[in-house]
CSV table of C-alpha atoms and ligand atoms in Angstrom, one decimal:
chain,number,residue,atom,x,y,z
A,160,MET,CA,-21.6,-68.2,87.6
A,161,LEU,CA,-19.8,-66.4,85.0
A,162,HIS,CA,-20.6,-63.1,83.4
A,163,TYR,CA,-21.2,-63.6,79.6
A,164,LEU,CA,-18.4,-60.8,79.1
A,165,GLU,CA,-16.1,-62.5,81.1
A,166,ALA,CA,-17.0,-65.8,79.6
A,167,ARG,CA,-16.1,-64.1,75.9
A,168,GLU,CA,-13.0,-62.7,77.2
A,169,LYS,CA,-12.2,-66.3,78.2
A,170,VAL,CA,-12.9,-67.0,74.3
A,171,VAL,CA,-10.6,-64.6,73.2
A,172,SER,CA,-7.5,-65.1,75.2
A,173,ALA,CA,-7.6,-68.7,74.7
A,174,VAL,CA,-8.0,-68.3,70.9
A,175,SER,CA,-5.2,-65.4,71.0
A,176,ALA,CA,-3.0,-67.3,73.3
A,177,ARG,CA,-2.7,-70.4,70.7
A,178,GLY,CA,-1.5,-67.7,68.1
A,179,VAL,CA,-2.9,-69.9,65.1
A,180,ARG,CA,-1.9,-68.1,61.9
A,181,PRO,CA,-4.0,-69.4,59.1
A,182,THR,CA,-2.4,-69.9,55.7
A,183,THR,CA,-3.0,-67.5,52.8
A,184,GLU,CA,-4.5,-67.4,49.2
A,185,ALA,CA,-4.8,-65.1,46.7
A,186,VAL,CA,-8.6,-64.3,45.0
A,187,PRO,CA,-9.6,-61.9,42.5
A,188,LEU,CA,-10.9,-58.6,43.7
A,189,GLU,CA,-14.5,-59.5,42.8
A,190,SER,CA,-14.6,-62.3,45.1
A,191,SER,CA,-12.9,-60.7,48.2
A,192,LEU,CA,-16.0,-59.0,49.8
A,193,ASP,CA,-16.1,-60.4,53.6
A,194,ARG,CA,-12.6,-62.1,53.1
A,195,VAL,CA,-10.1,-60.9,55.7
A,196,LEU,CA,-7.0,-59.2,54.1
A,197,ALA,CA,-3.6,-61.0,54.9
A,198,GLU,CA,-1.2,-58.4,53.5
A,199,GLU,CA,-0.7,-54.8,54.4
A,200,VAL,CA,-2.0,-52.7,51.4
A,201,VAL,CA,-0.3,-49.2,50.7
A,202,ALA,CA,-1.0,-46.3,48.5
A,203,ASP,CA,0.8,-47.0,45.1
A,204,ARG,CA,0.9,-43.4,44.3
A,205,ASP,CA,-0.2,-40.1,45.7
A,206,TYR,CA,-4.2,-39.8,46.2
A,207,PRO,CA,-5.2,-38.1,44.6
A,208,PRO,CA,-2.5,-38.3,41.8
A,209,PHE,CA,-2.5,-34.6,40.9
A,210,ASP,CA,-4.4,-31.7,42.2
A,211,ARG,CA,-8.1,-32.6,41.2
A,212,SER,CA,-11.0,-30.3,40.6
A,213,THR,CA,-14.0,-31.1,42.3
A,214,ARG,CA,-16.4,-28.9,39.9
A,215,ASP,CA,-17.0,-28.2,36.4
A,216,GLY,CA,-15.9,-24.6,36.2
A,217,PHE,CA,-12.8,-22.5,35.6
A,218,ALA,CA,-9.2,-22.7,37.0
A,219,VAL,CA,-8.3,-19.6,38.0
A,220,ARG,CA,-5.7,-17.5,40.2
A,221,ALA,CA,-7.6,-16.3,43.3
A,222,ALA,CA,-5.7,-13.1,43.5
A,223,ASP,CA,-7.4,-12.0,39.9
A,224,LEU,CA,-10.9,-12.3,41.9
A,225,VAL,CA,-10.6,-10.0,44.6
A,226,GLN,CA,-12.7,-7.3,42.7
A,227,VAL,CA,-15.5,-9.3,41.2
A,228,PRO,CA,-16.9,-9.3,38.6
A,229,VAL,CA,-14.0,-9.9,36.8
A,230,THR,CA,-13.4,-10.6,32.8
A,231,LEU,CA,-10.6,-13.4,32.4
A,232,LYS,CA,-9.2,-14.5,29.2
A,233,CYS,CA,-9.8,-18.2,28.6
A,234,LEU,CA,-7.2,-20.1,27.4
A,235,GLY,CA,-9.3,-23.4,26.4
A,236,GLU,CA,-10.3,-26.6,28.5
A,237,VAL,CA,-9.0,-29.6,30.3
A,238,LYS,CA,-11.4,-32.4,30.8
A,239,ALA,CA,-11.0,-35.5,33.2
A,240,GLY,CA,-8.1,-37.8,31.7
A,241,GLU,CA,-6.2,-34.8,30.2
A,242,ALA,CA,-3.5,-32.6,31.4
A,243,TYR,CA,-3.2,-28.8,29.9
A,244,PRO,CA,0.0,-28.2,28.8
A,245,GLY,CA,0.7,-24.6,29.6
A,246,THR,CA,0.2,-22.5,32.5
A,247,VAL,CA,-2.6,-20.3,33.7
A,248,GLY,CA,-1.4,-16.6,33.6
A,249,ALA,CA,-2.5,-13.4,35.7
A,250,GLY,CA,-5.6,-12.6,34.2
A,251,ASP,CA,-6.0,-16.2,32.3
A,252,CYS,CA,-8.6,-18.7,33.2
A,253,LEU,CA,-8.9,-22.5,31.6
A,254,GLN,CA,-12.1,-24.4,31.3
A,255,ILE,CA,-12.0,-27.3,33.6
A,256,MET,CA,-14.5,-30.6,34.1
A,257,THR,CA,-14.8,-32.4,37.6
A,258,GLY,CA,-12.1,-34.9,37.7
A,259,ALA,CA,-9.5,-32.9,35.6
A,260,PRO,CA,-5.8,-31.8,36.7
A,261,VAL,CA,-5.6,-28.3,37.8
A,262,PRO,CA,-3.3,-26.8,35.6
A,263,ALA,CA,-0.2,-24.8,36.6
A,264,GLY,CA,-0.5,-21.6,37.6
A,265,ALA,CA,-4.3,-22.0,38.7
A,266,ASP,CA,-4.8,-22.4,42.6
A,267,ALA,CA,-8.7,-22.5,42.5
A,268,VAL,CA,-11.7,-23.4,40.7
A,269,ALA,CA,-14.5,-21.0,40.0
A,270,MET,CA,-17.8,-22.9,39.7
A,271,ILE,CA,-19.3,-22.6,36.4
A,272,GLU,CA,-22.8,-21.7,37.9
A,273,HIS,CA,-20.8,-18.5,38.9
A,274,THR,CA,-19.7,-17.4,35.6
A,275,GLU,CA,-20.8,-16.1,32.3
A,276,PRO,CA,-19.3,-16.7,29.0
A,277,LYS,CA,-18.6,-13.3,27.0
A,278,ALA,CA,-17.2,-13.4,23.5
A,279,GLY,CA,-14.0,-15.9,24.3
A,280,GLN,CA,-13.6,-14.4,27.6
A,281,VAL,CA,-15.4,-15.4,30.9
A,282,VAL,CA,-16.9,-13.2,33.2
A,283,VAL,CA,-16.5,-14.6,36.9
A,284,LYS,CA,-19.4,-13.0,39.5
A,285,ARG,CA,-17.9,-14.4,42.8
A,286,ARG,CA,-14.5,-14.8,44.8
A,287,VAL,CA,-12.8,-17.9,45.4
A,288,GLU,CA,-10.6,-18.6,48.2
A,289,THR,CA,-7.2,-20.3,47.1
A,290,GLY,CA,-7.5,-24.2,47.2
A,291,ALA,CA,-11.7,-23.7,46.5
A,292,ASN,CA,-12.7,-26.7,44.7
A,293,VAL,CA,-9.4,-28.3,44.4
A,294,VAL,CA,-8.3,-31.6,46.4
A,295,PRO,CA,-4.5,-31.3,46.4
A,296,ARG,CA,-2.2,-34.0,45.3
A,297,GLY,CA,-1.3,-36.5,48.0
A,298,SER,CA,-3.8,-34.9,50.4
A,299,GLU,CA,-5.9,-38.3,50.8
A,300,ALA,CA,-2.8,-40.4,51.0
A,301,ARG,CA,0.8,-40.1,50.2
A,302,GLN,CA,2.5,-42.8,47.8
A,303,GLY,CA,3.7,-45.5,50.3
A,304,ILE,CA,1.5,-45.0,53.5
A,305,PRO,CA,-0.3,-47.9,54.8
A,306,LEU,CA,-4.1,-47.9,53.8
A,307,LEU,CA,-5.2,-51.2,55.0
A,308,ALA,CA,-3.7,-53.6,57.5
A,309,ALA,CA,-3.6,-57.4,57.4
A,310,GLY,CA,-6.6,-58.7,59.3
A,311,THR,CA,-9.3,-56.0,57.9
A,312,ARG,CA,-12.2,-57.7,57.0
A,313,ILE,CA,-13.2,-56.6,53.3
A,314,GLY,CA,-16.3,-54.8,53.0
A,315,TYR,CA,-17.5,-52.6,49.9
A,316,ALA,CA,-15.3,-49.5,51.2
A,317,GLU,CA,-12.3,-51.8,51.0
A,318,VAL,CA,-13.0,-53.3,47.6
A,319,SER,CA,-13.2,-49.7,46.3
A,320,LEU,CA,-9.6,-48.9,47.8
A,321,LEU,CA,-8.0,-52.2,46.8
A,322,GLY,CA,-9.5,-51.6,43.3
A,323,GLN,CA,-8.0,-47.6,43.4
A,324,VAL,CA,-4.2,-49.0,44.4
A,325,GLY,CA,-4.9,-51.4,41.6
A,326,LYS,CA,-5.5,-55.0,43.5
A,327,ALA,CA,-7.0,-57.2,40.7
A,328,ARG,CA,-5.8,-60.1,43.2
A,329,VAL,CA,-5.9,-59.7,46.9
A,330,GLN,CA,-4.1,-61.9,49.3
A,331,VAL,CA,-6.6,-63.2,52.0
A,332,TYR,CA,-6.6,-65.5,54.9
A,333,ARG,CA,-8.0,-69.1,54.4
A,334,ARG,CA,-11.6,-69.3,55.8
A,335,PRO,CA,-11.2,-71.2,59.3
A,336,ARG,CA,-13.1,-74.9,58.8
A,337,VAL,CA,-15.9,-75.0,61.3
A,338,ALA,CA,-17.6,-78.6,61.8
A,339,VAL,CA,-21.1,-78.4,62.7
A,340,LEU,CA,-22.7,-81.3,65.0
A,341,SER,CA,-26.1,-81.2,66.2
A,342,THR,CA,-27.1,-83.8,68.9
A,343,GLY,CA,-30.1,-85.5,70.2
A,344,ASP,CA,-32.1,-88.6,69.7
A,345,GLU,CA,-35.1,-86.4,68.8
A,346,VAL,CA,-33.5,-85.0,66.1
A,347,VAL,CA,-34.2,-85.7,62.4
A,348,PRO,CA,-32.8,-84.4,58.9
A,349,VAL,CA,-34.9,-81.2,57.9
A,350,GLU,CA,-36.2,-83.0,54.8
A,351,ALA,CA,-37.7,-85.9,57.0
A,352,ARG,CA,-41.4,-86.0,58.1
A,353,PRO,CA,-40.8,-86.0,61.9
A,354,GLY,CA,-42.6,-88.3,64.2
A,355,PRO,CA,-44.9,-87.0,66.8
A,356,SER,CA,-42.4,-86.4,69.2
A,357,GLN,CA,-39.2,-85.6,66.9
A,358,ILE,CA,-37.8,-82.1,65.8
A,359,ARG,CA,-36.0,-81.0,62.4
A,360,ASN,CA,-32.5,-80.4,63.0
A,361,SER,CA,-32.6,-76.6,62.4
A,362,ASN,CA,-29.7,-75.8,64.5
A,363,SER,CA,-27.3,-77.1,62.1
A,364,TYR,CA,-28.4,-74.6,59.3
A,365,SER,CA,-28.4,-71.4,61.8
A,366,ILE,CA,-24.9,-72.8,62.8
A,367,ALA,CA,-23.8,-73.0,59.3
A,368,ALA,CA,-25.5,-69.6,58.3
A,369,GLN,CA,-23.9,-67.7,61.3
A,370,VAL,CA,-20.6,-69.3,60.7
A,371,ALA,CA,-20.7,-68.4,56.9
A,372,LEU,CA,-21.5,-64.8,58.1
A,373,ARG,CA,-18.6,-64.7,60.2
A,374,GLY,CA,-16.4,-65.5,57.3
A,375,GLY,CA,-16.1,-69.3,58.3
A,376,GLU,CA,-16.5,-72.1,56.2
A,377,PRO,CA,-19.0,-74.9,57.8
A,378,VAL,CA,-18.8,-78.4,57.5
A,379,LEU,CA,-22.0,-80.0,58.3
A,380,LEU,CA,-21.6,-83.4,60.2
A,381,GLY,CA,-25.3,-83.9,60.7
A,382,ASN,CA,-26.7,-85.0,64.0
A,383,ALA,CA,-25.4,-87.6,66.7
A,384,ARG,CA,-27.5,-89.6,68.7
A,385,ASP,CA,-27.4,-89.6,72.5
A,386,ASP,CA,-25.2,-92.2,72.7
A,387,LEU,CA,-21.6,-92.5,73.7
A,388,ALA,CA,-20.2,-94.3,71.0
A,389,ASP,CA,-22.0,-92.4,68.2
A,390,LEU,CA,-21.2,-88.7,70.0
A,391,LYS,CA,-17.6,-89.9,70.2
A,392,ARG,CA,-17.1,-90.8,66.4
A,393,LEU,CA,-18.8,-87.6,65.5
A,394,VAL,CA,-16.6,-85.3,67.7
A,395,ARG,CA,-13.7,-86.9,66.6
A,396,ARG,CA,-14.6,-86.3,62.8
A,397,GLY,CA,-15.2,-82.8,63.9
A,398,LEU,CA,-12.0,-82.3,65.7
A,399,GLU,CA,-10.2,-82.7,62.4
A,400,GLU,CA,-11.5,-79.4,61.3
A,401,ASP,CA,-10.4,-76.0,62.5
A,402,LEU,CA,-13.1,-75.7,65.0
A,403,LEU,CA,-15.9,-77.6,66.2
A,404,VAL,CA,-19.3,-76.3,67.4
A,405,LEU,CA,-21.9,-78.7,68.7
A,406,SER,CA,-25.7,-78.1,69.4
A,407,GLY,CA,-27.4,-79.6,72.6
A,408,GLY,CA,-26.8,-82.2,75.1
A,409,VAL,CA,-24.9,-79.9,77.5
A,410,SER,CA,-27.6,-79.5,80.0
A,411,MET,CA,-28.1,-81.4,83.2
A,412,GLY,CA,-30.3,-84.3,81.8
A,413,LYS,CA,-29.6,-87.8,82.1
A,414,TYR,CA,-28.8,-87.8,78.0
A,415,ASP,CA,-26.6,-84.9,78.2
A,416,LEU,CA,-23.4,-86.4,77.1
A,417,VAL,CA,-21.4,-83.7,75.3
A,418,GLU,CA,-19.3,-82.7,78.1
A,419,VAL,CA,-18.6,-86.5,79.3
A,420,VAL,CA,-17.4,-87.5,75.6
A,421,LEU,CA,-15.3,-84.6,75.5
A,422,ARG,CA,-13.7,-85.1,78.9
A,423,GLN,CA,-13.0,-89.0,77.5
A,424,LEU,CA,-11.3,-87.4,74.7
A,425,GLY,CA,-9.2,-85.3,76.9
A,426,ALA,CA,-10.9,-81.9,76.8
A,427,GLU,CA,-10.2,-79.5,79.3
A,428,PHE,CA,-13.0,-76.6,79.8
A,429,PHE,CA,-12.6,-73.2,79.9
A,430,PHE,CA,-16.3,-72.5,81.0
A,431,ASP,CA,-19.3,-74.6,81.2
A,432,ALA,CA,-22.4,-72.1,82.4
A,433,VAL,CA,-22.5,-68.4,81.7
A,434,ALA,CA,-25.0,-66.2,83.5
A,435,ILE,CA,-27.2,-65.5,80.5
A,436,ARG,CA,-30.6,-66.4,79.5
A,437,PRO,CA,-31.3,-68.1,77.0
A,438,GLY,CA,-28.0,-70.0,76.6
A,439,ARG,CA,-27.0,-70.5,80.3
A,440,PRO,CA,-25.4,-74.2,79.7
A,441,ALA,CA,-23.0,-72.9,77.0
A,442,VAL,CA,-19.5,-74.8,77.2
A,443,PHE,CA,-16.2,-73.9,75.7
A,444,GLY,CA,-13.4,-76.0,76.0
A,445,SER,CA,-10.0,-77.5,74.0
A,446,CYS,CA,-9.8,-81.1,73.1
A,447,GLN,CA,-6.9,-82.6,71.3
A,448,SER,CA,-5.6,-79.1,70.5
A,449,LYS,CA,-8.9,-77.9,68.7
A,450,PHE,CA,-11.3,-75.5,70.1
A,451,VAL,CA,-14.7,-76.9,70.7
A,452,PHE,CA,-18.0,-74.9,72.1
A,453,GLY,CA,-20.9,-76.9,73.4
A,454,LEU,CA,-23.8,-74.7,72.5
A,455,PRO,CA,-27.2,-75.8,74.1
A,456,GLY,CA,-30.1,-77.0,71.8
A,457,ASN,CA,-32.7,-74.8,72.0
A,458,PRO,CA,-32.6,-72.7,68.9
A,459,VAL,CA,-32.8,-69.4,70.4
A,460,SER,CA,-30.0,-70.4,73.0
A,461,THR,CA,-27.8,-71.6,70.2
A,462,MET,CA,-27.9,-68.5,68.1
A,463,VAL,CA,-27.4,-66.0,71.3
A,464,THR,CA,-24.4,-68.1,72.3
A,465,PHE,CA,-23.1,-68.4,69.1
A,466,THR,CA,-23.2,-64.3,68.5
A,467,LEU,CA,-21.3,-63.9,71.8
A,468,PHE,CA,-19.0,-66.6,72.1
A,469,VAL,CA,-18.4,-68.7,68.9
A,470,ALA,CA,-18.2,-65.3,66.4
A,471,PRO,CA,-15.1,-64.0,68.1
A,472,ALA,CA,-13.2,-67.4,68.2
A,473,ILE,CA,-13.9,-67.8,64.4
A,474,ALA,CA,-12.9,-64.3,63.7
A,475,LEU,CA,-9.4,-64.9,65.7
A,476,LEU,CA,-8.9,-68.2,63.8
A,477,GLY,CA,-9.4,-66.3,60.4
A,478,GLY,CA,-6.7,-64.0,61.2
A,479,ALA,CA,-9.0,-61.0,62.2
A,480,ALA,CA,-9.5,-59.1,65.4
A,481,PRO,CA,-12.8,-60.4,67.2
A,482,PRO,CA,-15.7,-57.8,66.3
A,483,PRO,CA,-16.6,-55.6,69.2
A,484,LEU,CA,-19.9,-56.2,71.1
A,485,GLN,CA,-21.2,-53.0,70.4
A,486,PHE,CA,-24.9,-52.3,72.0
A,487,PHE,CA,-26.9,-49.5,70.9
A,488,LYS,CA,-29.2,-47.6,73.3
A,489,ALA,CA,-32.9,-47.0,72.4
A,490,ARG,CA,-36.0,-45.9,74.0
A,491,LEU,CA,-38.3,-48.5,75.3
A,492,ALA,CA,-42.0,-48.6,73.6
A,493,GLU,CA,-43.6,-50.7,76.5
A,494,PRO,CA,-42.4,-51.7,80.0
A,495,VAL,CA,-40.7,-55.0,80.7
A,496,LYS,CA,-40.9,-56.8,83.9
A,497,GLN,CA,-38.6,-59.4,84.5
A,498,THR,CA,-36.5,-61.1,87.6
A,499,ALA,CA,-33.2,-62.8,86.9
A,500,GLN,CA,-30.2,-63.1,88.0
A,501,LEU,CA,-28.6,-63.3,84.7
A,502,THR,CA,-28.4,-61.1,81.8
A,503,LEU,CA,-31.2,-61.4,79.4
A,504,PHE,CA,-31.1,-61.3,75.9
A,505,LEU,CA,-34.9,-61.0,74.6
A,506,PRO,CA,-36.1,-61.0,71.1
A,507,ALA,CA,-36.9,-57.6,70.2
A,508,CYS,CA,-38.2,-55.0,67.2
A,509,LEU,CA,-36.6,-51.9,66.6
A,510,GLU,CA,-39.4,-50.0,65.2
A,511,GLY,CA,-39.8,-46.7,63.4
A,512,GLU,CA,-37.6,-44.8,61.2
A,513,ASN,CA,-35.0,-42.4,60.8
A,514,ALA,CA,-34.6,-40.7,64.2
A,515,ASP,CA,-37.7,-41.8,65.5
A,516,VAL,CA,-36.9,-45.4,66.7
A,517,ALA,CA,-38.4,-47.3,69.7
A,518,VAL,CA,-37.3,-50.8,70.7
A,519,ARG,CA,-40.3,-53.5,71.8
A,520,ALA,CA,-39.9,-56.7,73.2
A,521,LEU,CA,-41.7,-59.3,71.4
A,522,PRO,CA,-44.0,-61.8,73.1
A,523,TRP,CA,-42.0,-65.3,73.2
A,524,GLN,CA,-42.5,-68.6,75.0
A,525,GLY,CA,-38.7,-69.0,75.8
A,526,SER,CA,-35.4,-70.5,74.4
A,527,GLY,CA,-37.3,-72.7,71.7
A,528,ASP,CA,-39.2,-70.0,70.1
A,529,VAL,CA,-37.9,-69.5,66.8
A,530,VAL,CA,-40.8,-68.1,65.4
A,531,ALA,CA,-40.5,-64.9,67.9
A,532,LEU,CA,-36.8,-64.8,66.8
A,533,ALA,CA,-37.4,-64.6,63.0
A,534,ARG,CA,-40.1,-61.7,63.8
A,535,SER,CA,-37.5,-59.8,65.9
A,536,ASN,CA,-34.7,-57.7,64.4
A,537,CYS,CA,-32.6,-57.6,67.6
A,538,PHE,CA,-32.2,-58.4,71.2
A,539,LEU,CA,-32.9,-56.1,74.5
A,540,VAL,CA,-30.4,-56.6,76.8
A,541,VAL,CA,-31.5,-56.5,80.3
A,542,PRO,CA,-28.7,-56.5,82.9
A,543,PRO,CA,-29.0,-58.8,86.0
A,544,ASN,CA,-31.5,-58.3,88.8
A,545,VAL,CA,-33.2,-55.4,86.9
A,546,THR,CA,-36.7,-55.9,88.0
A,547,GLU,CA,-38.7,-53.5,85.7
A,548,LEU,CA,-37.7,-51.3,82.7
A,549,ALA,CA,-39.9,-48.2,82.2
A,550,ALA,CA,-41.7,-47.4,79.0
A,551,GLY,CA,-39.3,-44.4,77.8
A,552,SER,CA,-36.4,-45.4,79.3
A,553,TRP,CA,-33.1,-46.0,77.3
A,554,VAL,CA,-32.1,-49.5,77.2
A,555,ASP,CA,-29.4,-51.9,75.6
A,556,VAL,CA,-30.0,-53.3,72.2
A,557,LEU,CA,-27.9,-55.6,70.5
A,558,PRO,CA,-28.7,-55.9,66.7
A,559,ARG,CA,-29.1,-59.4,65.6
A,560,GLN,CA,-27.7,-59.5,62.1
A,561,LEU,CA,-24.4,-59.1,63.8
N,621,AMP,P1,-30.6,-80.1,74.8
N,621,AMP,O1,-29.9,-78.8,74.9
N,621,AMP,O2,-30.1,-81.2,73.9
N,621,AMP,O3,-31.3,-80.4,76.1
N,621,AMP,O4,-32.1,-79.6,74.0
N,621,AMP,C1,-32.7,-78.6,74.2
N,621,AMP,C2,-34.0,-78.5,73.4
N,621,AMP,O5,-33.3,-77.8,72.1
N,621,AMP,C3,-34.7,-79.3,72.9
N,621,AMP,O6,-36.1,-79.2,73.0
N,621,AMP,C4,-34.3,-80.1,71.5
N,621,AMP,O7,-35.1,-80.6,71.0
N,621,AMP,C5,-34.0,-78.9,71.0
N,621,AMP,N1,-33.1,-79.3,70.1
N,621,AMP,C6,-31.8,-79.9,70.3
N,621,AMP,N2,-31.2,-80.1,69.2
N,621,AMP,C7,-32.0,-79.5,68.0
N,621,AMP,C8,-31.6,-79.3,66.8
N,621,AMP,N3,-30.6,-79.5,65.9
N,621,AMP,N4,-32.4,-78.4,66.0
N,621,AMP,C9,-33.7,-77.7,66.7
N,621,AMP,N5,-34.0,-78.2,67.8
N,621,AMP,C10,-33.0,-78.8,68.8
N,622,MG,MG1,-30.8,-83.1,73.7
């Protein structure tokens, strides 16, 4: 059976190979968060655009401060948004505010804390190096250099940078539309009162939430019955979107019809099982030139397999690079005993604060236990064939919000 990293690689290579280029649209800067940039953004001018003072103090010539204390003649002041027209000569200084341009002739700023006014003059009590408290023009970025590449996901720092270079409107890729289809005769809408053997359709909503978190636009198609005709009708509808994600109906049961229907519609499969728990029966294929995921119906399986396999596909279909799967190391609070030939993703909790953090696996009833998952904030990742993880050992953790 496939290792989950091989399965993920199959997703990345298949979707990349298709080379889908999303169309683009312009959005206002304030609506650009979490979108994927569709243009290269370059520095429209030097940053900073002038030699900028980082302190309130006095613009000076460092050479005048070799012997301190020294008394300098104060020529006046310059505040942020202004430029001093004259030159600071030998023995001169100019009062300067944070963010103001350092005047010609000056090459450093003495902090106000290290000065004392004295009848139109200023006594500077500490030496400063040339360049102290000054960020030189163009040292952050030279005009014309690329700052953000197309394909960058826009976070708050990128929003700031886009604002700095004057992008009131930003070219972004259209969000991929992701059809979400749950399956199962036992599944009823969330607003329904379930019969004794029925369950509410939580998967459609968790999948939609994960789609949105990954920058896709969920298209909820409801639930298909475990019936070839009904399933086929709704799968066909789902294939009209950029991507189709199904839940349920991919195990070995008599009424697990997802693969049957997809095959009847001409699908080819890249995998239909992965060596993980939860999530072993996960399916990935291509059908009528669209990619399709069949995720197992147990809610925790659905969410884990989405994180591992669907997330990179949505990123690629949206013009972004797949997010790297990054584990963190944490100390295990209590021992974990397991025997499986699969990689385990166990609901777990990172506890503690600052540098004093440990991870604890939570008691859970298996892949249907959403109660345990909602109490968790990460997965403890246990490699295959590991039988015991000792308390205090360093283990792999996958944050859950990712
Ligand atoms: P399946 O993968 O179809 O065999 O379903 C496995 C388990 O997941 C069963 O206990 C189902 O009741 C449950 N399940 C299937 N679909 C959903 C859904 N849409 N929402 C919540 N649980 C589901
Ligand atoms: Mg089912």
